Short mmCIF file of C-alpha atoms in Angstrom, two decimals:
data_model
loop_
_atom_site.label_atom_id
_atom_site.label_comp_id
_atom_site.label_asym_id
_atom_site.label_seq_id
_atom_site.Cartn_x
_atom_site.Cartn_y
_atom_site.Cartn_z
CA MET A 1 107.56 82.21 113.53
CA LEU A 2 103.88 83.19 113.97
CA GLN A 3 103.00 80.46 116.43
CA GLY A 4 100.25 81.73 118.73
CA TYR A 5 99.63 84.87 116.68
CA ASN A 6 95.99 85.73 115.95
CA SER A 7 95.22 88.40 113.38
CA PRO A 8 93.03 91.22 114.77
CA PHE A 9 91.06 91.44 111.51
CA SER A 10 90.07 89.31 108.50
CA ALA A 11 91.25 89.60 104.93
CA THR A 12 89.01 91.45 102.49
CA VAL A 13 88.43 88.28 100.46
CA VAL A 14 87.25 86.45 103.60
CA GLU A 15 84.91 89.28 104.55
CA ARG A 16 83.41 89.32 101.05
CA LEU A 17 82.81 85.57 101.10
CA GLN A 18 81.23 85.72 104.54
CA ALA A 19 79.01 88.61 103.46
CA ALA A 20 77.82 86.41 100.56
CA GLY A 21 76.86 83.63 102.99
CA ALA A 22 79.98 81.46 102.84
CA VAL A 23 81.12 79.57 105.91
CA VAL A 24 84.89 79.74 106.46
CA ALA A 25 85.73 76.31 107.88
CA GLY A 26 89.34 76.97 108.82
CA LYS A 27 92.89 77.46 107.63
CA ALA A 28 94.78 74.93 105.54
CA ASN A 29 98.35 73.69 105.80
CA LEU A 30 100.90 75.15 103.38
CA ASP A 31 104.58 75.83 102.85
CA GLU A 32 105.96 78.31 105.38
CA PHE A 33 105.27 81.86 104.11
CA GLY A 34 104.22 80.31 100.78
CA MET A 35 107.80 79.29 99.94
CA GLY A 36 107.82 75.92 98.26
CA SER A 37 106.37 73.88 95.41
CA HIS A 38 105.47 70.71 97.33
CA SER A 39 103.96 71.73 100.70
CA MET A 40 106.86 70.08 102.54
CA ASN A 41 108.15 73.20 104.31
CA SER A 42 105.57 73.45 107.08
CA ILE A 43 105.88 73.34 110.86
CA HIS A 44 102.84 71.04 110.80
CA GLY A 45 104.50 68.52 108.48
CA ALA A 46 104.18 67.79 104.78
CA VAL A 47 100.82 67.72 102.99
CA THR A 48 100.58 64.38 101.18
CA GLN A 49 98.28 62.11 99.22
CA THR A 50 98.33 58.35 98.82
CA GLY A 51 100.97 56.97 96.48
CA PRO A 52 100.68 54.13 93.96
CA ASP A 53 101.96 51.46 96.33
CA PRO A 54 101.01 50.70 99.96
CA GLY A 55 102.93 52.90 102.36
CA THR A 56 104.00 55.41 99.71
CA GLN A 57 102.99 59.05 99.54
CA ARG A 58 102.88 61.57 96.72
CA THR A 59 103.26 65.32 96.96
CA VAL A 60 100.17 67.46 96.46
CA GLY A 61 102.20 70.39 95.14
CA GLY A 62 102.61 73.74 96.78
CA SER A 63 102.59 76.09 98.31
CA SER A 64 98.80 75.94 98.73
CA GLY A 65 98.76 72.15 99.04
CA GLY A 66 96.44 72.02 102.04
CA SER A 67 93.80 74.04 100.20
CA ALA A 68 93.98 71.75 97.16
CA LEU A 69 93.80 68.58 99.24
CA ALA A 70 90.82 69.89 101.23
CA VAL A 71 88.96 70.46 97.96
CA ALA A 72 90.07 67.17 96.39
CA THR A 73 88.86 65.17 99.42
CA GLU A 74 85.54 67.07 99.44
CA GLN A 75 86.10 68.69 102.83
CA CYS A 76 84.93 72.01 101.37
CA PHE A 77 83.20 73.56 98.37
CA ALA A 78 86.21 75.68 97.44
CA ALA A 79 89.38 77.04 98.99
CA LEU A 80 91.58 80.10 98.65
CA GLY A 81 95.33 80.18 98.20
CA THR A 82 97.96 82.72 97.25
CA ASP A 83 99.62 82.17 93.89
CA THR A 84 103.04 83.81 93.60
CA GLY A 85 104.62 81.63 90.92
CA GLY A 86 102.15 78.76 90.61
CA SER A 87 101.16 77.98 94.20
CA VAL A 88 97.49 77.49 93.31
CA ARG A 89 97.86 75.96 89.84
CA LEU A 90 100.52 73.34 90.62
CA PRO A 91 98.62 71.78 93.58
CA ALA A 92 95.47 71.78 91.45
CA ALA A 93 97.26 69.87 88.69
CA TRP A 94 98.49 67.21 91.11
CA THR A 95 95.24 66.75 93.05
CA GLY A 96 92.75 66.65 90.16
CA THR A 97 91.19 70.00 91.03
CA VAL A 98 90.78 73.33 89.24
CA GLY A 99 93.16 76.14 90.26
CA PHE A 100 92.66 79.71 89.07
CA LYS A 101 95.04 82.68 89.36
CA PRO A 102 93.22 85.91 88.40
CA SER A 103 94.88 88.89 86.72
CA TYR A 104 97.18 90.68 89.16
CA GLY A 105 95.35 93.34 91.14
CA MET A 106 91.82 92.11 90.41
CA VAL A 107 91.43 90.47 93.83
CA SER A 108 92.34 92.26 97.05
CA ARG A 109 95.51 91.25 98.89
CA TRP A 110 94.57 93.18 102.03
CA ALA A 111 95.54 91.17 105.16
CA VAL A 112 97.28 88.49 103.09
CA ILE A 113 100.75 87.80 104.50
CA ALA A 114 103.10 88.94 101.75
CA TYR A 115 105.74 86.81 100.08
CA ALA A 116 106.43 88.93 96.97
CA ASN A 117 104.17 91.97 96.64
CA SER A 118 104.44 92.36 92.88
CA LEU A 119 103.58 88.70 92.27
CA ASP A 120 101.19 87.55 95.03
CA THR A 121 97.64 86.93 93.81
CA VAL A 122 94.77 85.40 95.76
CA GLY A 123 93.51 82.43 93.76
CA VAL A 124 90.68 79.91 93.96
CA ILE A 125 90.72 76.10 94.03
CA ALA A 126 87.53 74.09 93.44
CA ARG A 127 86.38 70.80 91.95
CA ASN A 128 85.01 72.37 88.77
CA VAL A 129 85.29 75.59 86.80
CA GLY A 130 81.73 76.68 87.61
CA SER A 131 82.52 76.71 91.34
CA VAL A 132 85.70 78.70 90.71
CA ARG A 133 83.70 81.26 88.76
CA LYS A 134 81.17 81.63 91.59
CA VAL A 135 83.90 82.36 94.14
CA PHE A 136 85.79 84.67 91.81
CA ASP A 137 82.66 86.73 91.10
CA ILE A 138 82.35 87.35 94.86
CA ILE A 139 85.96 88.27 95.67
CA ASN A 140 86.70 90.20 92.47
CA GLY A 141 86.51 93.94 92.99
CA TYR A 142 88.34 97.12 93.94
CA ASP A 143 89.57 97.45 97.52
CA PRO A 144 90.74 100.88 98.72
CA LEU A 145 92.72 99.19 101.51
CA ASP A 146 94.99 97.40 99.02
CA PRO A 147 97.44 99.70 97.19
CA THR A 148 97.93 97.07 94.46
CA SER A 149 94.18 96.76 93.77
CA ILE A 150 93.21 97.89 90.24
CA SER A 151 91.19 101.11 90.44
CA LEU A 152 87.56 101.42 89.36
CA GLN A 153 88.57 103.54 86.37
CA SER A 154 91.10 100.95 85.20
CA ARG A 155 88.58 98.14 85.74
CA ALA A 156 86.08 99.98 83.56
CA ARG A 157 88.73 100.33 80.84
CA VAL A 158 89.61 96.63 81.06
CA HIS A 159 85.94 95.64 80.94
CA SER A 160 85.25 97.88 77.95
CA ARG A 161 88.15 96.51 75.90
CA THR A 162 87.62 92.84 76.71
CA GLN A 163 83.87 93.01 76.12
CA SER A 164 84.36 94.80 72.80
CA ARG A 165 86.75 92.09 71.65
CA ASN A 166 84.55 89.23 72.90
CA THR A 167 81.55 90.63 71.03
CA THR A 168 83.45 90.49 67.74
CA ARG A 169 84.82 87.00 68.57
CA ALA A 170 81.48 85.41 69.45
CA ASP A 171 80.92 83.70 66.09
CA ARG A 172 84.44 82.59 65.26
CA PRO A 173 86.60 79.74 66.57
CA LEU A 174 89.36 80.37 69.06
CA ARG A 175 92.98 80.70 68.03
CA ILE A 176 94.97 78.79 70.63
CA GLY A 177 98.67 79.49 71.05
CA ILE A 178 101.07 76.58 71.56
CA PRO A 179 104.48 77.88 72.71
CA ASN A 180 107.53 76.23 71.17
CA GLU A 181 109.33 76.78 74.48
CA CYS A 182 107.09 74.23 76.23
CA LEU A 183 108.92 71.36 74.56
CA ILE A 184 111.73 70.99 77.07
CA LYS A 185 113.71 67.91 78.03
CA GLU A 186 112.18 67.87 81.53
CA LEU A 187 108.67 67.35 80.08
CA HIS A 188 107.50 63.85 80.98
CA PRO A 189 106.14 61.86 77.98
CA SER A 190 102.83 61.13 79.73
CA ILE A 191 102.33 64.86 80.42
CA HIS A 192 103.13 65.65 76.80
CA ASN A 193 100.57 63.11 75.59
CA SER A 194 97.92 64.41 78.01
CA TRP A 195 98.52 67.98 76.79
CA LEU A 196 98.13 66.95 73.14
CA SER A 197 94.99 64.97 73.95
CA ALA A 198 93.42 67.97 75.69
CA LEU A 199 94.18 70.14 72.65
CA LYS A 200 92.53 67.56 70.40
CA TYR A 201 89.23 68.00 72.27
CA LEU A 202 89.26 71.67 71.24
CA THR A 203 90.39 71.18 67.65
CA ASN A 204 87.55 68.68 67.18
CA GLN A 205 85.20 71.58 67.95
CA GLY A 206 86.71 73.72 65.21
CA HIS A 207 89.19 75.73 67.25
CA VAL A 208 92.55 76.44 65.61
CA LEU A 209 96.02 75.77 66.99
CA ALA A 210 98.86 78.17 66.24
CA LYS A 211 102.53 77.74 67.01
CA ILE A 212 103.93 80.74 68.83
CA SER A 213 107.24 81.72 70.33
CA LEU A 214 107.77 83.26 73.76
CA PRO A 215 111.58 83.35 73.68
CA THR A 216 112.22 85.14 76.97
CA THR A 217 110.15 82.64 78.96
CA LYS A 218 113.22 80.40 78.90
CA ALA A 219 114.75 82.82 81.40
CA ALA A 220 111.53 83.41 83.36
CA LEU A 221 112.22 80.82 86.07
CA SER A 222 115.68 82.23 86.76
CA ALA A 223 114.30 85.77 86.91
CA TYR A 224 111.52 84.68 89.27
CA TYR A 225 113.96 83.13 91.74
CA VAL A 226 115.84 86.42 91.84
CA LEU A 227 112.83 88.75 92.13
CA ALA A 228 110.63 86.77 94.53
CA PRO A 229 113.34 86.14 97.17
CA ALA A 230 114.44 89.78 96.90
CA GLU A 231 110.93 90.99 97.75
CA ALA A 232 110.61 88.31 100.43
CA SER A 233 113.80 89.41 102.17
CA SER A 234 112.29 92.87 102.52
CA ASN A 235 108.80 91.70 103.51
CA LEU A 236 110.08 89.31 106.16
CA ALA A 237 112.40 91.84 107.80
CA LYS A 238 109.63 92.75 110.26
CA TYR A 239 109.74 89.30 111.85
CA ASP A 240 112.39 90.21 114.37
CA GLY A 241 110.86 89.23 117.73
CA VAL A 242 109.96 92.86 118.52
CA ARG A 243 107.25 93.81 116.02
CA TYR A 244 106.28 90.30 114.92
CA GLY A 245 107.49 86.80 115.57
CA THR A 246 107.67 84.42 118.51
CA LYS A 247 110.28 85.76 120.90
CA PRO A 248 112.81 83.12 122.02
CA SER A 249 114.21 82.97 125.53
CA PRO A 250 117.47 84.95 125.65
CA SER A 251 120.46 82.67 125.78
CA PRO A 252 124.11 83.60 125.23
CA ASN A 253 124.78 80.01 124.14
CA ALA A 254 121.98 79.91 121.54
CA THR A 255 122.83 78.39 118.19
CA ASP A 256 121.04 78.29 114.87
CA HIS A 257 119.98 75.16 112.97
CA GLU A 258 123.54 74.54 111.82
CA GLY A 259 125.06 74.87 115.26
CA ARG A 260 126.57 78.33 114.78
CA SER A 261 126.54 80.73 117.70
CA GLU A 262 123.93 83.49 117.60
CA GLY A 263 125.27 85.40 120.58
CA ASN A 264 122.74 87.28 122.67
CA VAL A 265 121.07 89.18 119.81
CA LEU A 266 117.28 88.97 119.83
CA PHE A 267 117.01 89.55 116.08
CA SER A 268 119.35 86.72 115.08
CA GLN A 269 117.93 84.32 117.68
CA THR A 270 114.36 84.97 116.57
CA ARG A 271 115.06 84.49 112.88
CA GLY A 272 117.62 81.72 113.28
CA GLN A 273 115.39 79.58 115.50
CA ASN A 274 111.95 80.32 114.04
CA PHE A 275 112.42 80.47 110.27
CA GLY A 276 112.56 77.16 108.41
CA ALA A 277 115.43 76.17 106.14
CA GLU A 278 113.72 77.14 102.88
CA VAL A 279 112.68 80.57 104.19
CA ARG A 280 116.20 81.27 105.45
CA ARG A 281 117.59 80.16 102.09
CA ARG A 282 115.39 82.58 100.17
CA ILE A 283 116.01 85.47 102.58
CA LEU A 284 119.74 85.02 102.13
CA LEU A 285 119.38 84.79 98.35
CA GLY A 286 117.18 87.89 98.25
CA SER A 287 119.46 89.88 100.54
CA TYR A 288 122.41 89.06 98.34
CA THR A 289 120.72 90.02 95.06
CA LEU A 290 119.73 93.37 96.58
CA SER A 291 123.21 94.10 97.90
CA SER A 292 125.23 96.92 96.33
CA THR A 293 127.67 94.46 94.77
CA ALA A 294 125.02 92.25 93.14
CA ILE A 295 121.93 94.36 92.45
CA ASN A 296 122.97 95.38 88.92
CA ASN A 297 124.00 91.89 87.86
CA TYR A 298 120.98 90.10 89.31
CA PHE A 299 117.98 92.14 90.44
CA ILE A 300 118.05 94.80 87.72
CA ARG A 301 118.66 92.21 84.99
CA ALA A 302 115.82 90.06 86.35
CA GLN A 303 113.50 93.08 86.16
CA LYS A 304 114.50 93.56 82.52
CA VAL A 305 113.76 89.89 81.82
CA ARG A 306 110.37 90.32 83.46
CA ARG A 307 109.55 93.22 81.14
CA MET A 308 110.64 91.16 78.14
CA VAL A 309 108.41 88.27 79.25
CA GLN A 310 105.48 90.69 79.40
CA ASN A 311 106.32 91.97 75.91
CA ASP A 312 106.49 88.41 74.56
CA PHE A 313 102.93 87.78 75.73
CA ASN A 314 101.68 91.13 74.43
CA ASN A 315 103.11 90.37 71.00
CA VAL A 316 101.14 87.13 70.59
CA PHE A 317 97.74 87.99 72.06
CA LYS A 318 95.08 89.33 69.71
CA LEU A 319 93.77 91.56 72.50
CA PRO A 320 96.23 94.38 73.29
CA HIS A 321 97.03 94.83 76.96
CA PRO A 322 94.05 96.91 78.12
CA LEU A 323 96.10 99.05 80.51
CA LEU A 324 98.81 100.00 78.03
CA PRO A 325 98.67 103.45 76.40
CA LYS A 326 97.50 103.43 72.79
CA LYS A 327 100.93 104.41 71.46
CA GLN A 328 102.47 101.32 73.08
CA GLU A 329 99.78 99.12 71.53
CA ASP A 330 100.79 100.41 68.10
CA THR A 331 104.42 99.32 68.59
CA ARG A 332 103.53 95.66 69.05
CA SER A 333 105.39 93.28 66.75
CA ALA A 334 103.28 91.92 63.92
CA GLY A 335 102.78 88.16 64.09
CA ILE A 336 100.37 85.40 64.93
CA GLU A 337 97.62 86.68 67.20
CA VAL A 338 95.95 84.22 69.55
CA ASP A 339 93.05 84.37 72.00
CA VAL A 340 94.52 82.10 74.67
CA ILE A 341 97.65 80.03 75.28
CA ILE A 342 97.51 76.43 76.50
CA THR A 343 100.48 74.71 78.14
CA PRO A 344 101.06 71.86 80.58
CA THR A 345 100.82 72.95 84.23
CA ALA A 346 103.69 70.76 85.45
CA THR A 347 106.57 68.94 83.81
CA ARG A 348 105.83 65.60 85.48
CA PRO A 349 103.12 63.67 87.36
CA ALA A 350 103.03 64.21 91.13
CA PRO A 351 106.32 62.76 92.41
CA LEU A 352 106.70 60.58 95.47
CA LEU A 353 107.91 62.26 98.65
CA SER A 354 110.85 59.86 98.70
CA GLU A 355 111.89 61.09 95.24
CA LEU A 356 111.76 64.72 96.34
CA ARG A 357 113.85 64.04 99.43
CA SER A 358 116.41 62.19 97.32
CA GLU A 359 116.53 65.10 94.86
CA GLU A 360 117.18 67.52 97.71
CA VAL A 361 120.09 65.43 98.93
CA ASP A 362 121.56 64.44 95.57
CA MET A 363 120.74 67.40 93.31
CA SER A 364 120.23 70.35 95.70
CA PRO A 365 116.88 72.08 96.35
CA THR A 366 117.00 73.88 93.02
CA ARG A 367 115.77 70.75 91.19
CA LYS A 368 112.40 71.16 92.88
CA TYR A 369 112.19 74.75 91.65
CA CYS A 370 111.94 73.44 88.08
CA ASP A 371 108.38 72.23 88.76
CA ASP A 372 107.31 75.89 88.45
CA VAL A 373 108.71 76.34 84.95
CA TYR A 374 105.30 76.48 83.21
CA THR A 375 103.47 78.52 85.84
CA VAL A 376 106.02 81.27 86.51
CA PRO A 377 105.79 83.17 83.16
CA ALA A 378 102.10 84.10 83.65
CA SER A 379 102.91 85.27 87.18
CA LEU A 380 105.75 87.51 86.02
CA ALA A 381 103.43 89.07 83.44
CA GLY A 382 100.49 89.37 85.87
CA LEU A 383 98.23 87.39 83.52
CA PRO A 384 95.20 85.26 84.42
CA ALA A 385 95.80 81.50 84.26
CA ILE A 386 93.82 78.42 85.20
CA SER A 387 94.80 74.77 85.56
CA ILE A 388 92.16 72.13 84.86
CA PRO A 389 92.54 68.36 85.34
CA VAL A 390 92.97 66.05 82.37
CA PRO A 391 93.50 62.28 82.38
CA LEU A 392 97.02 60.91 82.41
CA TYR A 393 98.05 59.14 79.22
CA ASP A 394 100.16 55.98 79.45
CA GLY A 395 101.30 55.56 75.88
CA GLU A 396 98.08 55.71 73.87
CA ILE A 397 95.90 54.64 76.80
CA GLU A 398 93.81 57.15 78.75
CA ARG A 399 94.28 56.31 82.44
CA TRP A 400 91.38 57.65 84.50
CA ASP A 401 92.41 55.34 87.36
CA GLU A 402 95.72 57.19 87.74
CA PRO A 403 96.19 60.61 89.35
CA SER A 404 95.21 63.30 86.86
CA VAL A 405 97.51 66.00 85.57
CA GLY A 406 96.75 69.56 84.60
CA VAL A 407 96.78 71.75 81.52
CA GLN A 408 97.06 75.50 81.92
CA ILE A 409 95.08 78.12 80.01
CA ILE A 410 96.61 81.63 79.94
CA GLY A 411 94.86 84.78 78.74
CA GLN A 412 95.66 88.43 78.19
CA TYR A 413 95.53 90.72 81.20
CA GLY A 414 91.94 91.30 82.31
CA ASP A 415 90.60 88.51 80.08
CA ASP A 416 89.73 86.34 83.10
CA GLY A 417 86.23 85.70 81.80
CA LEU A 418 87.50 84.24 78.53
CA ILE A 419 89.89 81.73 80.10
CA LEU A 420 87.15 80.62 82.50
CA SER A 421 84.85 80.08 79.50
CA VAL A 422 87.53 78.13 77.62
CA ALA A 423 88.19 76.05 80.74
CA GLU A 424 84.47 75.32 81.08
CA GLU A 425 84.30 74.18 77.45
CA MET A 426 87.36 71.96 77.80
CA GLU A 427 86.05 70.54 81.08
CA ARG A 428 82.71 69.70 79.44
CA LEU A 429 84.38 68.02 76.45
CA ILE A 430 86.73 65.97 78.63
CA ASN A 431 83.89 64.84 80.91
CA LYS A 432 81.78 63.95 77.88
CA GLY A 433 84.65 61.91 76.44
CA HIS A 434 84.89 59.97 79.70
CA GLU A 435 81.20 59.01 79.72
#
């Protein structure tokens, strides 16, 4: 759709990195308009990594698979990606890198092509947590050009509340939340064992595990695939061949990808010929859920689920949401209060491309959507989350020779510094255990 298009200006995050002395090497391959979990929906072809057997290929995850692979193969110090429902964290988990999604609004989205405005967050992928922190410190900050950027006043309030809490927490162990809802039938045994092993590193240091319940997160994935396509259908309306988009040659006999006639309408020819199958699928889904006959049953209900997901998180974190009014803080349900939540990043090790193509044929594309089940809840709530690599466990054996998997650390809104610190501690303990 944007073939041959060159942006007349750079994104704010790029300008800030360049001002700090960074060299921007280029753009990475990804799913078209960020729509996908396996970097297979690109005009440039799928992003892949070597599989276990000669001639086989594994997925790198998506949608920011090119960024993750560039970091994993040491082609760059760090890379940026946009995380809408896990597009930075999932590729990080499947490439053995660190993927960080900051709190929503902390990093400018100016000049980032939008998928879903209320979910898109510019994230960072690097080989270790220290490198992620360096990049985040540069790109974090208010941007008057971005209407979703958190204001200076709100940032000061967030900083004041998180620093006050961290000062009182300095001499006590962490309380780590383990959601009951993570134990689903799709969770691969090796991922489950790797998750438990990573938690053991922390408990050996005196940190405390606490079982928690986030009941509405069971519906988070369904709500996400209503809300995100709905916003996408609106955002992508401008790609019509007049304002944006490669203009096709007019032809009265033009047909779309399924052989249906498009007539001589520029709009339908442009979108029918230039959008990929996954993008068209999500535009159609989003247009339907916003229609007058479906909006109440789908979009409005999904928004209610999103609010309930946010409330679930607020009820379990020790730190109240720093942007909520005081009276709303006082209505929080009493229960177990935790500092961070740790979950798997993905339900399974990186699948082979052949498996994914078989799933699409035999089980419909929706099977691939399930790979986002652990990453979507933090996105719906706008919370900071980071995926760090841990070794794959085969039974009781730690397999460092196999592709690593990821565990995800989630914090309260604005508590980005804490989850980076927890990730650094876990990274250090895991590396020490491997020595």
